[in-house]
């Protein structure tokens, strides 16, 4: 019920064709060895899984385009090396290589025999096969399983964004370290997905290998309204018709780094709903997750949160729906003339400077039925463990979120629709700029 069928005018094949077209157009103009200031990748929201993915070209002679689920927690990128990936620039990482020692959260081990039957047919020449692999156990955060894999490296191709607005020339990266896995590793992923793209704090994440600053603008739409963005290298970030660099709208908070995790943690000092503060005992440990569809709250926080929201919603004449739709506990009927701006506003006060992450109705309510039912897009996470809030992908949609691994800062806007723009768009290709170069 939570997902929509693709519009007949622009189904999934058309979306992927558009990405292919942009890639081909950019490649036809130029592939430049020198690293541009900022790289960009388009981001798609999968309507079935509510996950976000991007397509990246990898390898030389043959270069293949693979789709990666975007993740902020896993230590390294991993991909299916056994379904048509064959590259002359591919290099397996040996168990004795210093690069194998870069693994922090998993223990490398030597697999005397590769773990996949396909290797018996192709031997060490097949990507993912090696006589002395740097064996690891990549983790799938969607279905909570681990599979055997091995570290490897190859070049990847990205677009530049020379003016913060348009696709520029094509850039070939230095060799990027990733893990090879088998096809069984993708349970719960979109059907197109052939890998997981790590954007975590780990040394082997993609930002750590290419540039310490990156930003996400997750799309809220899944049909023919455009794509979101992954920026690698920093701003400016332009989202017309907004004329200014969107980073000027950002609130910045320090990341918490004393956790035994590569995820992005920060503190929420207080939560307010239409100006009314919740009775919280302490600051709340919070983290970001693009593979958690909707924000999850510890029960002790969630109960106060829902109670206050319902009270404020009642004051705004929001009418309870007769039935609720799992996994949500609070749903409302949508009346004629209703606007998301009418929903009570949620403020997360972050850090010690009083900055706020303001959550409007676009990110707090999700329409789940065509006949006019919307639900409060927050989920109770149980009462065990540390009191925590996991900010899900839906709450990040149409918000520019920037992370700086050098300064250990997290910056974010509130919903860009307040400024008559969004993350879903078709960016132009700056062919003139490329030709001038």
Coordinates of C-alpha atoms in Angstrom, one line a residue, residues 169-367:
X169 CA 32.6 16.1 -18.2
X170 CA 33.0 12.5 -17.2
X171 CA 35.7 11.7 -14.7
X172 CA 37.7 8.5 -14.3
X173 CA 38.5 7.9 -10.6
X174 CA 41.7 6.3 -9.3
X175 CA 41.2 2.6 -8.3
X176 CA 38.4 2.4 -5.7
X177 CA 38.5 -0.5 -3.1
X178 CA 35.3 -2.5 -2.8
X179 CA 34.2 -6.1 -2.0
X180 CA 33.1 -8.7 -4.5
X181 CA 30.1 -10.8 -3.5
X182 CA 27.7 -13.3 -5.0
X183 CA 24.1 -12.6 -6.2
X184 CA 22.5 -14.1 -3.1
X185 CA 23.7 -11.0 -1.2
X186 CA 20.9 -8.7 -2.4
X187 CA 17.8 -9.9 -0.6
X188 CA 15.4 -7.0 0.0
X189 CA 17.1 -4.7 -2.5
X190 CA 15.4 -3.1 -5.6
X191 CA 15.4 -5.5 -8.5
X192 CA 18.0 -3.3 -10.4
X193 CA 20.5 -3.3 -7.5
X194 CA 23.8 -5.1 -8.0
X195 CA 25.7 -3.6 -5.1
X196 CA 25.7 -1.4 -2.0
X197 CA 27.5 2.0 -2.0
X198 CA 29.1 2.9 1.3
X199 CA 29.0 6.5 2.3
X200 CA 30.0 5.9 5.9
X201 CA 32.9 7.3 8.0
X202 CA 35.1 4.2 7.3
X203 CA 38.4 4.5 5.6
X204 CA 37.1 2.4 2.8
X205 CA 33.9 4.2 2.1
X206 CA 33.5 6.0 -1.2
X207 CA 33.8 9.6 0.2
X208 CA 36.9 8.6 2.2
X209 CA 38.6 7.4 -1.0
X210 CA 37.5 10.2 -3.3
X211 CA 36.7 13.3 -1.2
X212 CA 35.9 13.9 2.5
X213 CA 32.8 16.0 1.9
X214 CA 29.6 14.8 0.3
X215 CA 25.9 15.7 0.2
X216 CA 22.7 13.8 -0.4
X217 CA 19.4 15.3 -1.7
X218 CA 17.1 12.3 -1.6
X219 CA 14.1 12.5 -4.1
X220 CA 10.5 12.3 -2.8
X221 CA 9.1 11.2 -6.1
X222 CA 9.5 7.9 -7.9
X223 CA 7.8 8.6 -11.3
X224 CA 8.7 11.0 -14.1
X225 CA 9.5 14.0 -11.9
X226 CA 13.3 13.7 -11.9
X227 CA 16.1 12.4 -9.8
X228 CA 17.8 13.2 -6.5
X229 CA 21.5 13.9 -6.2
X230 CA 24.7 12.6 -4.6
X231 CA 27.4 15.2 -4.6
X232 CA 31.0 14.2 -3.8
X233 CA 33.4 17.1 -3.1
X234 CA 31.2 19.8 -1.7
X235 CA 29.1 22.7 -3.0
X236 CA 27.8 25.0 -4.3
X237 CA 24.4 23.3 -4.6
X238 CA 21.8 24.9 -6.9
X239 CA 18.2 23.8 -7.1
X240 CA 16.2 26.2 -9.3
X241 CA 14.1 28.2 -9.1
X242 CA 15.9 28.9 -5.8
X243 CA 18.6 31.3 -6.8
X244 CA 21.0 31.0 -3.9
X245 CA 23.3 28.1 -3.0
X246 CA 21.2 25.8 -0.9
X247 CA 24.0 25.3 1.6
X248 CA 23.2 28.8 2.9
X249 CA 20.0 27.4 4.3
X250 CA 21.9 24.8 6.3
X251 CA 22.1 24.3 10.1
X252 CA 25.4 22.6 11.2
X253 CA 26.0 20.3 14.1
X254 CA 29.0 18.3 15.3
X255 CA 29.1 14.5 14.7
X256 CA 29.6 12.1 17.6
X257 CA 32.6 9.9 16.9
X258 CA 33.2 8.0 20.1
X259 CA 30.8 5.1 19.0
X260 CA 32.2 1.8 17.8
X261 CA 30.5 2.4 14.5
X262 CA 31.0 4.1 11.1
X263 CA 27.5 5.6 11.2
X264 CA 26.7 9.3 11.6
X265 CA 25.6 10.1 15.1
X266 CA 24.5 13.4 16.6
X267 CA 22.6 14.7 19.6
X268 CA 19.1 16.0 19.7
X269 CA 18.8 18.3 22.7
X270 CA 15.0 18.6 22.6
X271 CA 11.9 17.9 20.4
X272 CA 9.1 20.4 20.0
X273 CA 5.8 20.1 18.2
X274 CA 4.2 23.4 17.2
X275 CA 6.4 25.0 19.9
X276 CA 5.5 22.5 22.7
X277 CA 8.5 20.7 24.1
X278 CA 8.4 17.0 24.9
X279 CA 9.2 16.0 28.5
X280 CA 12.6 14.4 27.8
X281 CA 15.0 13.5 30.5
X282 CA 18.3 13.8 28.5
X283 CA 19.6 14.7 25.1
X284 CA 18.8 12.0 22.6
X285 CA 21.4 10.1 20.6
X286 CA 20.3 10.1 17.0
X287 CA 21.7 8.8 13.7
X288 CA 21.0 8.9 10.0
X289 CA 19.9 5.9 7.9
X290 CA 19.0 5.7 4.2
X291 CA 18.0 2.0 4.5
X292 CA 15.5 2.7 7.3
X293 CA 12.4 3.9 5.4
X294 CA 10.8 5.9 8.3
X295 CA 12.2 7.4 11.5
X296 CA 12.3 4.9 14.3
X297 CA 12.1 6.1 18.0
X298 CA 12.7 4.3 21.3
X299 CA 9.4 3.6 23.0
X300 CA 10.1 6.0 25.8
X301 CA 10.4 8.9 23.3
X302 CA 7.8 7.7 20.8
X303 CA 4.9 7.6 23.4
X304 CA 5.4 11.3 24.4
X305 CA 6.0 12.2 20.7
X306 CA 2.8 10.6 19.4
X307 CA 0.7 11.9 22.3
X308 CA 1.7 15.5 21.7
X309 CA 1.4 15.3 18.0
X310 CA -2.2 13.9 18.2
X311 CA -3.1 16.8 20.6
X312 CA -1.7 19.4 18.2
X313 CA -3.3 17.7 15.2
X314 CA -6.7 17.7 16.9
X315 CA -6.4 21.4 17.5
X316 CA -5.9 21.8 13.7
X317 CA -9.0 19.8 12.9
X318 CA -7.2 16.8 11.5
X319 CA -9.6 13.8 11.6
X320 CA -8.5 10.4 12.6
X321 CA -8.9 7.7 10.0
X322 CA -11.1 4.7 10.8
X323 CA -8.3 2.3 10.2
X324 CA -4.5 2.5 10.4
X325 CA -2.0 1.1 8.0
X326 CA 1.0 -0.9 9.3
X327 CA 3.7 -0.1 10.3
X328 CA 2.1 3.2 11.4
X329 CA -0.1 3.7 14.5
X330 CA -1.7 7.1 13.7
X331 CA -3.5 7.9 10.4
X332 CA -5.8 10.8 9.3
X333 CA -8.3 11.4 6.6
X334 CA -7.3 14.0 4.0
X335 CA -10.0 16.7 3.6
X336 CA -10.6 18.8 0.5
X337 CA -8.3 21.8 0.5
X338 CA -5.8 20.2 2.9
X339 CA -2.2 21.2 2.6
X340 CA 0.9 19.7 4.1
X341 CA 1.7 23.2 5.5
X342 CA -1.3 22.6 7.8
X343 CA 0.4 19.7 9.7
X344 CA 1.9 20.5 13.1
X345 CA 5.6 21.4 12.7
X346 CA 8.2 19.2 14.4
X347 CA 11.5 20.8 15.6
X348 CA 14.6 18.8 16.5
X349 CA 16.9 21.1 18.4
X350 CA 20.4 19.8 17.7
X351 CA 23.8 20.5 19.3
X352 CA 24.5 23.1 21.8
X353 CA 24.0 26.1 19.6
X354 CA 20.2 25.9 19.4
X355 CA 20.1 24.9 15.7
X356 CA 16.9 23.2 14.5
X357 CA 16.0 20.5 12.0
X358 CA 12.5 21.5 11.2
X359 CA 10.2 18.7 9.9
X360 CA 7.1 19.8 7.9
X361 CA 4.2 17.8 6.8
X362 CA 5.9 16.6 3.6
X363 CA 8.3 14.6 5.8
X364 CA 6.1 13.8 8.8
X365 CA 3.0 12.5 6.9
X366 CA 2.9 9.8 4.2
X367 CA -0.1 9.2 1.9

